[in-house]
PDB file of C-alpha atoms in Angstrom:
ATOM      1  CA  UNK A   1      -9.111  12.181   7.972  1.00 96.00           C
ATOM      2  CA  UNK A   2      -7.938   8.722  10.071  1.00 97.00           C
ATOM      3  CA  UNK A   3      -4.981   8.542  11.213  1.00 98.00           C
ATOM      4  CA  UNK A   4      -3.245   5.228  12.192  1.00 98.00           C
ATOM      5  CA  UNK A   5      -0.179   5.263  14.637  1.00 98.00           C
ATOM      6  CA  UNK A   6       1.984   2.654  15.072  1.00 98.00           C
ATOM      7  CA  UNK A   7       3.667   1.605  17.836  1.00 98.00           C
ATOM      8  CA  UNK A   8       6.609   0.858  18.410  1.00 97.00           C
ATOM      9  CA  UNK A   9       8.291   2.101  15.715  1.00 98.00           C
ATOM     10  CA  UNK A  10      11.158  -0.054  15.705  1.00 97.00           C
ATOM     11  CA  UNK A  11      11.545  -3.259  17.538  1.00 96.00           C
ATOM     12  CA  UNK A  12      14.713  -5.847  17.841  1.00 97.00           C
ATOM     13  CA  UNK A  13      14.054  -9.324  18.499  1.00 96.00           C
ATOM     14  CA  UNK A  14      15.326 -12.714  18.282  1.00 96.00           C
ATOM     15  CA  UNK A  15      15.291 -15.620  16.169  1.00 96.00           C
ATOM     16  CA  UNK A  16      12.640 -17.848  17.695  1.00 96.00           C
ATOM     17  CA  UNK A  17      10.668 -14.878  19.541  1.00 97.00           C
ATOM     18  CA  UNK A  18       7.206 -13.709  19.484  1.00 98.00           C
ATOM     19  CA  UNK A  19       6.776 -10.056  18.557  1.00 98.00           C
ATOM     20  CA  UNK A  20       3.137  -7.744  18.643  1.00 98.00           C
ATOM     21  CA  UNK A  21       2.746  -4.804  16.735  1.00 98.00           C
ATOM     22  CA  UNK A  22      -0.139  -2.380  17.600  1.00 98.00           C
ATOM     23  CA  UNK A  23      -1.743  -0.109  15.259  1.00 98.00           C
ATOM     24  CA  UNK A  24      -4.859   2.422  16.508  1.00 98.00           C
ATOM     25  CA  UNK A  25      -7.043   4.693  14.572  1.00 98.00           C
ATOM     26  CA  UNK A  26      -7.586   7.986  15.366  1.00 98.00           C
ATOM     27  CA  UNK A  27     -11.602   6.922  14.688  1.00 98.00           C
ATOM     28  CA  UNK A  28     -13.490   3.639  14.632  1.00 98.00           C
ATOM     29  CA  UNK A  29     -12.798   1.991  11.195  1.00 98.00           C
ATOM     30  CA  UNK A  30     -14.437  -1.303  12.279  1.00 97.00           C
ATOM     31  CA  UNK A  31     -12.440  -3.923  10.780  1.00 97.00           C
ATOM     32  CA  UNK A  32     -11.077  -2.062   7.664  1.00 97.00           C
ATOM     33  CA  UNK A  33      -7.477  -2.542   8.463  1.00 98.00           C
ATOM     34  CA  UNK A  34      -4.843  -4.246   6.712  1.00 98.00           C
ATOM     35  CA  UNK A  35      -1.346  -5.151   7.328  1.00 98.00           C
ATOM     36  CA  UNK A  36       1.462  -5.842   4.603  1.00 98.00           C
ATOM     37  CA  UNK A  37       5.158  -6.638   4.930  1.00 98.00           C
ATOM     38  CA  UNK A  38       8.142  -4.572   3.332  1.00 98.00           C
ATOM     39  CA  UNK A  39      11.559  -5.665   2.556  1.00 98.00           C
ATOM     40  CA  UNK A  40      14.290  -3.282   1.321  1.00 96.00           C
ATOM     41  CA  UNK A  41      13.995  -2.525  -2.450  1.00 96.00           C
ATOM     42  CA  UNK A  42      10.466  -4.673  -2.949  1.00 97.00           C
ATOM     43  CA  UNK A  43       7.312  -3.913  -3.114  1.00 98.00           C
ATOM     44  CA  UNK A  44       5.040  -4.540   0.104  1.00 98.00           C
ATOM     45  CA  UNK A  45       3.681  -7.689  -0.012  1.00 97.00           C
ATOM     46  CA  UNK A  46       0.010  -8.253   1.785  1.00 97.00           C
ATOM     47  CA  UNK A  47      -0.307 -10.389   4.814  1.00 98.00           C
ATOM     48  CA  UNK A  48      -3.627  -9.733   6.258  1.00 97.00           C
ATOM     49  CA  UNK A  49      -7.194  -8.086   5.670  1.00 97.00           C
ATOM     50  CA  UNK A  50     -10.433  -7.594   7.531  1.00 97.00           C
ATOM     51  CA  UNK A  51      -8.079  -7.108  10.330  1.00 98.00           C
ATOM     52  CA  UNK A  52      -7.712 -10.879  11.224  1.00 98.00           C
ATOM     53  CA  UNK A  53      -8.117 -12.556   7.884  1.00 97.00           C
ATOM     54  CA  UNK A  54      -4.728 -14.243   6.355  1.00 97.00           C
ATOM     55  CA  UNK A  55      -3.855 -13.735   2.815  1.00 96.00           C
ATOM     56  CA  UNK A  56      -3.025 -16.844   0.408  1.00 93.00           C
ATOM     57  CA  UNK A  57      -0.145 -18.823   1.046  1.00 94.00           C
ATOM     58  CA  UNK A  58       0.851 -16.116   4.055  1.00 97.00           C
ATOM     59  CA  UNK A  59       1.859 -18.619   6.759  1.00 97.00           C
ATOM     60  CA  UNK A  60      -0.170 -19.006   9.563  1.00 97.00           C
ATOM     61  CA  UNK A  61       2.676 -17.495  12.293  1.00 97.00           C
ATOM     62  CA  UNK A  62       1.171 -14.274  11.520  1.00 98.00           C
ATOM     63  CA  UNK A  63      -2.265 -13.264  12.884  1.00 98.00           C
ATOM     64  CA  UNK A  64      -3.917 -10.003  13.256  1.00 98.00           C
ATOM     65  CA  UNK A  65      -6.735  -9.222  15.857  1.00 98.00           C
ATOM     66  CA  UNK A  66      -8.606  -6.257  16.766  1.00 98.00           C
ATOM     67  CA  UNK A  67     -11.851  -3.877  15.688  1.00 98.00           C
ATOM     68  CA  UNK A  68     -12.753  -0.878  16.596  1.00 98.00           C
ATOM     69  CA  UNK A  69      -9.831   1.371  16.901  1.00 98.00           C
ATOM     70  CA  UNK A  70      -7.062  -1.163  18.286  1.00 98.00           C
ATOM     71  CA  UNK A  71      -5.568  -3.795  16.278  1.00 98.00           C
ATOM     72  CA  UNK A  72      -2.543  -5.793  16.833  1.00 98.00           C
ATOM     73  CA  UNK A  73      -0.468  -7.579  14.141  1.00 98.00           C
ATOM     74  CA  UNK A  74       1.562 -11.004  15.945  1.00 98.00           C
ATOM     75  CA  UNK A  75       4.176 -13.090  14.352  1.00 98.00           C
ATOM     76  CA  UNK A  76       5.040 -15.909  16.226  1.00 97.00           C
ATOM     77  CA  UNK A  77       8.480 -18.042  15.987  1.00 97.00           C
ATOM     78  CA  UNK A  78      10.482 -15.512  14.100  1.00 97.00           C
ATOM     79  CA  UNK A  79      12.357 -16.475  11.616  1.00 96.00           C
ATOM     80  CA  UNK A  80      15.586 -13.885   8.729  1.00 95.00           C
ATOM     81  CA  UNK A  81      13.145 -13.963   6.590  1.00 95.00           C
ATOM     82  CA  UNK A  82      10.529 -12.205   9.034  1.00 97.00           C
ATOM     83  CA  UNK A  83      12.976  -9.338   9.380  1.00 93.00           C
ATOM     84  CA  UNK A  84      11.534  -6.574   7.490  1.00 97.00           C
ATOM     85  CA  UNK A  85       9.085  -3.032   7.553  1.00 98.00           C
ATOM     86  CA  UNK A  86       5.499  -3.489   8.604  1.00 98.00           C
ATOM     87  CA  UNK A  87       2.435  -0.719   7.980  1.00 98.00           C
ATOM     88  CA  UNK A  88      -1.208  -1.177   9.240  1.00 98.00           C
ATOM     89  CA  UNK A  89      -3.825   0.544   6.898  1.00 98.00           C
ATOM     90  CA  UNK A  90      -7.177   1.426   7.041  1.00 98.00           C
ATOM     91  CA  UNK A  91      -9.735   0.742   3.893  1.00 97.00           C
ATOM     92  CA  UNK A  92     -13.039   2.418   6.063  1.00 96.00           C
ATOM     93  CA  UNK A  93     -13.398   5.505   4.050  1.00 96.00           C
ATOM     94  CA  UNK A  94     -11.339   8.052   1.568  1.00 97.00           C
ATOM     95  CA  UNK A  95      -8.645   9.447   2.524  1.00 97.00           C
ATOM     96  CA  UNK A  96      -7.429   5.786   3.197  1.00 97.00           C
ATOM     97  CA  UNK A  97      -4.179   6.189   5.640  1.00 97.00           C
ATOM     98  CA  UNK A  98      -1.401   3.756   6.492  1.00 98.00           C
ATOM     99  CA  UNK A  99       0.566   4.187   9.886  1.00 98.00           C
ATOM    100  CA  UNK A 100       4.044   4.905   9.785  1.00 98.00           C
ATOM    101  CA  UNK A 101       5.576   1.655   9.693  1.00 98.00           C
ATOM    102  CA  UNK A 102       7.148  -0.527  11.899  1.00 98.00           C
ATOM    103  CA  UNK A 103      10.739  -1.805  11.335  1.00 98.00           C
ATOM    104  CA  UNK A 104      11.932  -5.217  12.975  1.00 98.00           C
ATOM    105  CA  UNK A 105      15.457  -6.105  13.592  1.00 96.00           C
ATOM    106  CA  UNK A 106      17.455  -8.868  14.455  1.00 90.00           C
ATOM    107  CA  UNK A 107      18.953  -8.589  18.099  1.00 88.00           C
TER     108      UNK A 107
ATOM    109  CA  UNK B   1      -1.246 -15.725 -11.762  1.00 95.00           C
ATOM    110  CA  UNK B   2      -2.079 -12.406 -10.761  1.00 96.00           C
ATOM    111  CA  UNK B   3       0.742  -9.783 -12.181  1.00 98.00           C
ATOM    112  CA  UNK B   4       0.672  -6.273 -11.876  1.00 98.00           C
ATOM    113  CA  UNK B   5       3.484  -4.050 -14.008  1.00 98.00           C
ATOM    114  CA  UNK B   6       4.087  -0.542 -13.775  1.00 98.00           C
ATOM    115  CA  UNK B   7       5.903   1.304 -16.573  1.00 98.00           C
ATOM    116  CA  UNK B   8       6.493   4.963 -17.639  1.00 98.00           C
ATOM    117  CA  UNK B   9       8.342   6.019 -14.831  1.00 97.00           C
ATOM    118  CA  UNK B  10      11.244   8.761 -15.482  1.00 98.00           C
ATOM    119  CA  UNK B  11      12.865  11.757 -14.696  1.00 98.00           C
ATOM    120  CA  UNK B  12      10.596  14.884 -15.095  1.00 98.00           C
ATOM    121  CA  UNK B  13      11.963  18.421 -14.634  1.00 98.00           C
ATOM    122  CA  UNK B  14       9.356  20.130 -11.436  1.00 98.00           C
ATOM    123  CA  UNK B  15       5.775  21.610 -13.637  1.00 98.00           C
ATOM    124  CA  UNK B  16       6.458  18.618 -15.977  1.00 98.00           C
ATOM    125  CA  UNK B  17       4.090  15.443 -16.709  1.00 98.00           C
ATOM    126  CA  UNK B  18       3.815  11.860 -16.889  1.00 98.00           C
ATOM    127  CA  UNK B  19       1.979   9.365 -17.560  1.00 98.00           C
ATOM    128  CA  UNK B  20       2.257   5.565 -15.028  1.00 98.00           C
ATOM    129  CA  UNK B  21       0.391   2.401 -16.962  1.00 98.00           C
ATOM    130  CA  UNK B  22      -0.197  -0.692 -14.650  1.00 98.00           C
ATOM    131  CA  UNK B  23      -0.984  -3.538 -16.964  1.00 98.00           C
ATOM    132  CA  UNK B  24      -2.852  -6.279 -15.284  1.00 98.00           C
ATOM    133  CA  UNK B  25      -3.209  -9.892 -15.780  1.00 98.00           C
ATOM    134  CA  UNK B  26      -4.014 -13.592 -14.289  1.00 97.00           C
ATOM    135  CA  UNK B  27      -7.307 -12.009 -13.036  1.00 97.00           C
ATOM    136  CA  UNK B  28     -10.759 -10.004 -14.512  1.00 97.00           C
ATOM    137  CA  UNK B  29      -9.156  -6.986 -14.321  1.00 98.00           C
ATOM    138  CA  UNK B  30     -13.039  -5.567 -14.387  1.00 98.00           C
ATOM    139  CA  UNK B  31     -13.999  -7.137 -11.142  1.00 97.00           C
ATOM    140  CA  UNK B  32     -11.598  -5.012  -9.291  1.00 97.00           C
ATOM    141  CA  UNK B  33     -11.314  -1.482  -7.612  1.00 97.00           C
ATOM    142  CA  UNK B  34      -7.918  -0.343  -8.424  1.00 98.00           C
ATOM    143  CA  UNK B  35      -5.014   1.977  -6.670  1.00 98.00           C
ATOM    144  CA  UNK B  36      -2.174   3.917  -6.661  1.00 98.00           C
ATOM    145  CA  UNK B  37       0.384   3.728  -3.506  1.00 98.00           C
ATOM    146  CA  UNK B  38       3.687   5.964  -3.789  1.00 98.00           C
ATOM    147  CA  UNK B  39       6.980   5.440  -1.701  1.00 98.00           C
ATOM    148  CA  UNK B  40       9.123   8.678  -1.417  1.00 98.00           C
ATOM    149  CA  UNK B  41      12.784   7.727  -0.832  1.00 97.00           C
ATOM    150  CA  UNK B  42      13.322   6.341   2.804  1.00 96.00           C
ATOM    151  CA  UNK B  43       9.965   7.151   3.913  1.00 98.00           C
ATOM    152  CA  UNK B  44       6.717   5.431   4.528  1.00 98.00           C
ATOM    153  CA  UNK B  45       3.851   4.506   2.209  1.00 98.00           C
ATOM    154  CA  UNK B  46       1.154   6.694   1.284  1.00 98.00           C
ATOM    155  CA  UNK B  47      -2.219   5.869  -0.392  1.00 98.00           C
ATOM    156  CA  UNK B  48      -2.125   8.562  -3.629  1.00 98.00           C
ATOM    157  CA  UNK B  49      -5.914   7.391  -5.528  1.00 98.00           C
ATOM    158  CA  UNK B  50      -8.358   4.580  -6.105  1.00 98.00           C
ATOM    159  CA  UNK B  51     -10.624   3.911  -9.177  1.00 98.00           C
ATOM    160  CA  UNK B  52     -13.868   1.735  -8.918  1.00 97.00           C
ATOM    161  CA  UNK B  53     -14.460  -0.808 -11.355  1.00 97.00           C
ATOM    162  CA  UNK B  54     -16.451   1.023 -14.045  1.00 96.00           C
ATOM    163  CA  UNK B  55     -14.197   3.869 -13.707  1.00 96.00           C
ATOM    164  CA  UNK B  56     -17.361   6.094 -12.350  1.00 96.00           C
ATOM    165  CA  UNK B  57     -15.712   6.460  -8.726  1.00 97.00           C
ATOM    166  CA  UNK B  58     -12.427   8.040  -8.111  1.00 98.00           C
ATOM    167  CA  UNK B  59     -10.577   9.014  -4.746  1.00 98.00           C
ATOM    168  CA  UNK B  60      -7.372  11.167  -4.552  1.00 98.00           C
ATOM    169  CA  UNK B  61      -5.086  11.931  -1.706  1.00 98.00           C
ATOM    170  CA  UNK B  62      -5.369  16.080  -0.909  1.00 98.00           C
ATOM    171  CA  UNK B  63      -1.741  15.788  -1.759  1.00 98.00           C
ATOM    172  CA  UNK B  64      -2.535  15.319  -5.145  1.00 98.00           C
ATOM    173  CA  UNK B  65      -5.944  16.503  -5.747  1.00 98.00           C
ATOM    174  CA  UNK B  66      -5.815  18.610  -8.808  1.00 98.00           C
ATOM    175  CA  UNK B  67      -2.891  17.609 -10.296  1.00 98.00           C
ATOM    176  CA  UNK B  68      -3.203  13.748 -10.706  1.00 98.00           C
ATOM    177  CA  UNK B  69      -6.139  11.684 -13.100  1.00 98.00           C
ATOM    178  CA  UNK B  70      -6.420   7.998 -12.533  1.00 98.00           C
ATOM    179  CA  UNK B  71      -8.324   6.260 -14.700  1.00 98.00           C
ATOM    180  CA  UNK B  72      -8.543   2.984 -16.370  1.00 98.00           C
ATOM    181  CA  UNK B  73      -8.881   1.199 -19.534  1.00 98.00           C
ATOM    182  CA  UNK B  74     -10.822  -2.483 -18.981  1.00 98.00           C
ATOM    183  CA  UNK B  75     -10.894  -3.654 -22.543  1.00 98.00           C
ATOM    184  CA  UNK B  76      -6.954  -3.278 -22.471  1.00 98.00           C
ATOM    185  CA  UNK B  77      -7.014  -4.335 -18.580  1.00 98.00           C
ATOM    186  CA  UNK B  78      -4.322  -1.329 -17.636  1.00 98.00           C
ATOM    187  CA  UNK B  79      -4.888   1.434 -15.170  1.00 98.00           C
ATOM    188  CA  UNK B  80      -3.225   5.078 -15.700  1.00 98.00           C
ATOM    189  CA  UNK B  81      -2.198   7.630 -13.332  1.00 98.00           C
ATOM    190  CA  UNK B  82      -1.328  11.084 -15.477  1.00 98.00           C
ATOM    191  CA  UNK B  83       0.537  13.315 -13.427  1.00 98.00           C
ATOM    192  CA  UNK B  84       0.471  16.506 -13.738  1.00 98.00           C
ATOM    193  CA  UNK B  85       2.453  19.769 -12.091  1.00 98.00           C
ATOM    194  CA  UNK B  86       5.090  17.429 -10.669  1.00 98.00           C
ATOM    195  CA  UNK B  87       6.934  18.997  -7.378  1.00 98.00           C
ATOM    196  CA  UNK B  88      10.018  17.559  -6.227  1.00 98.00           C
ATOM    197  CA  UNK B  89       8.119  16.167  -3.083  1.00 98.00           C
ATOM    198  CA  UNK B  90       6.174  13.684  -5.763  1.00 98.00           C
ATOM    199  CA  UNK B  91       9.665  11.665  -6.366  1.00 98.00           C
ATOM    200  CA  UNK B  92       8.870   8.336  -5.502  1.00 98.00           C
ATOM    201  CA  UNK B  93       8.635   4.885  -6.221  1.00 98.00           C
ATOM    202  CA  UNK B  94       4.707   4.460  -7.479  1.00 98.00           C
ATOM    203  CA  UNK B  95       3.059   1.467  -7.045  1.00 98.00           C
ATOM    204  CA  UNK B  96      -0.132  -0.226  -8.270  1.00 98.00           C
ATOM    205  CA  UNK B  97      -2.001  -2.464  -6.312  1.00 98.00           C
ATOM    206  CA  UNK B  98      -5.147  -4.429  -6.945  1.00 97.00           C
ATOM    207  CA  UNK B  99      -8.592  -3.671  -4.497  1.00 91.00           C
ATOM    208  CA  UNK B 100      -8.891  -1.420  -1.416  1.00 84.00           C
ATOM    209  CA  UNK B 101      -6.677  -3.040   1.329  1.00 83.00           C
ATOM    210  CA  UNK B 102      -4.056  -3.929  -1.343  1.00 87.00           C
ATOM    211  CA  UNK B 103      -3.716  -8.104  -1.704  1.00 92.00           C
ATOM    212  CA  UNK B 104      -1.569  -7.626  -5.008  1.00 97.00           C
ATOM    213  CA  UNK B 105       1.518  -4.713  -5.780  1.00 98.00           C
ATOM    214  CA  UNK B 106       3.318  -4.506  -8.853  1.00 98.00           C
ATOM    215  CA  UNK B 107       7.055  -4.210  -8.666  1.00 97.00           C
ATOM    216  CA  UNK B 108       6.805   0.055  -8.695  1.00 98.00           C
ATOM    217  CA  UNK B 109       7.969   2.711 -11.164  1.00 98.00           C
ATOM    218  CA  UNK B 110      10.354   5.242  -9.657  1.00 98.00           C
ATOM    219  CA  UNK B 111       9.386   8.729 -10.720  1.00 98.00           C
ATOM    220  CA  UNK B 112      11.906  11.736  -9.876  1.00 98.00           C
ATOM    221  CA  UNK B 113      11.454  15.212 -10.145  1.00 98.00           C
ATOM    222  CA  UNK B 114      14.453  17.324 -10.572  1.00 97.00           C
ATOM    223  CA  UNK B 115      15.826  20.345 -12.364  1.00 96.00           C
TER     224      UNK B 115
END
């Protein structure tokens, strides 16, 4: 099976900051990775596939880059609303995996 | 507008059963490899099964291989999950979610095992 780590596993910030999140597989999954957003008591909401590719109507301060076993998941200019649980996961084969989530904080 | 809703969620007593429905609509519900994607409480997610779009291909977590069918209905556009053996470690919140790499959730049905 893939694994996907996360790193780091929680992260404070600012209002106004730049944060990256890193995600690596255990294997290469190409660029079968995906990245949603969780907020406390909703359902994770999708953000971006194909590693780099933005989802409709996500805004464009978040980007995703990476193949191979190394991705990274940016989100530029912070803002409350960004505050919330990110998971990377990988769609390359079955058992599909998601890392262990991320959770960002205000400072 | 693409909506996903999960229903027949419950409490269960552990070696009970139950059945999840998603029903799906604002899209060919056909066209689309579909998923399950639990939540236990304060934890992370994790990827529980996938059904292809005729139904012919289905994936299950080890965790649940065995004791979970999905399967799916596309004349009434709903997926199923029927649980089966239900542990205490399968309370969760259990979402659907439409294609591999997830663009759409539904809202989640909480599911508890307990005695």
């Amino acid at each position: 099976d893939i694994q996907m780590t996360q790193s780091p596993s929680s992260l404070s910030a600012s209002v106004g900051d730049r944060v990256t999140i890193t995600c690596r597989a255990s294997q290469d999954i190409s660029n079968y990775l995906a990245w949603f957003q969780q907020k406390p008591g909703k359902a994770p909401k999708s953000l971006i596939y194909a590693a780099s590719s933005l989802q409709s109507g996500v805004p464009s301060k978040f980007s995703g880059s990476g193949s191979g076993t190394d991705f990274t998941l940016t989100i530029s200019n912070l803002q409350p609303e960004d505050f919330a649980t990110y998971y990377c996961q990988h769609y390359n084969s079955y058992p599909l995996t998601f890392g262990q989530g991320t959770r960002l904080e205000i400072k | 507008e693409v909506q996903l809703l999960e229903s027949g969620g419950g409490l269960v007593q552990p070696g009970g059963s139950l059945r999840l429905s998603c029903a799906a609509s604002g899209f060919t519900f056909s066209d689309y490899d579909m998923n399950w994607v639990r939540q236990a409480p304060g934890r992370g997610l994790e990827w529980v099964s996938t059904i292809s779009t005729t139904g012919g291909g289905t994936y299950y977590a080890d965790s649940v291989k065995g004791r979970f069918t999905i399967s799916r209905d596309n004349s009434k556009n709903t997926l199923y999950l029927q649980m089966n053996s239900l542990r205490a470690e399968d309370t969760a919140i259990y979402y659907c979610a439409r294609r591999t790499g997830g663009d759409y959730w539904g809202q989640g049905a909480l599911v508890t095992v307990s005695s």
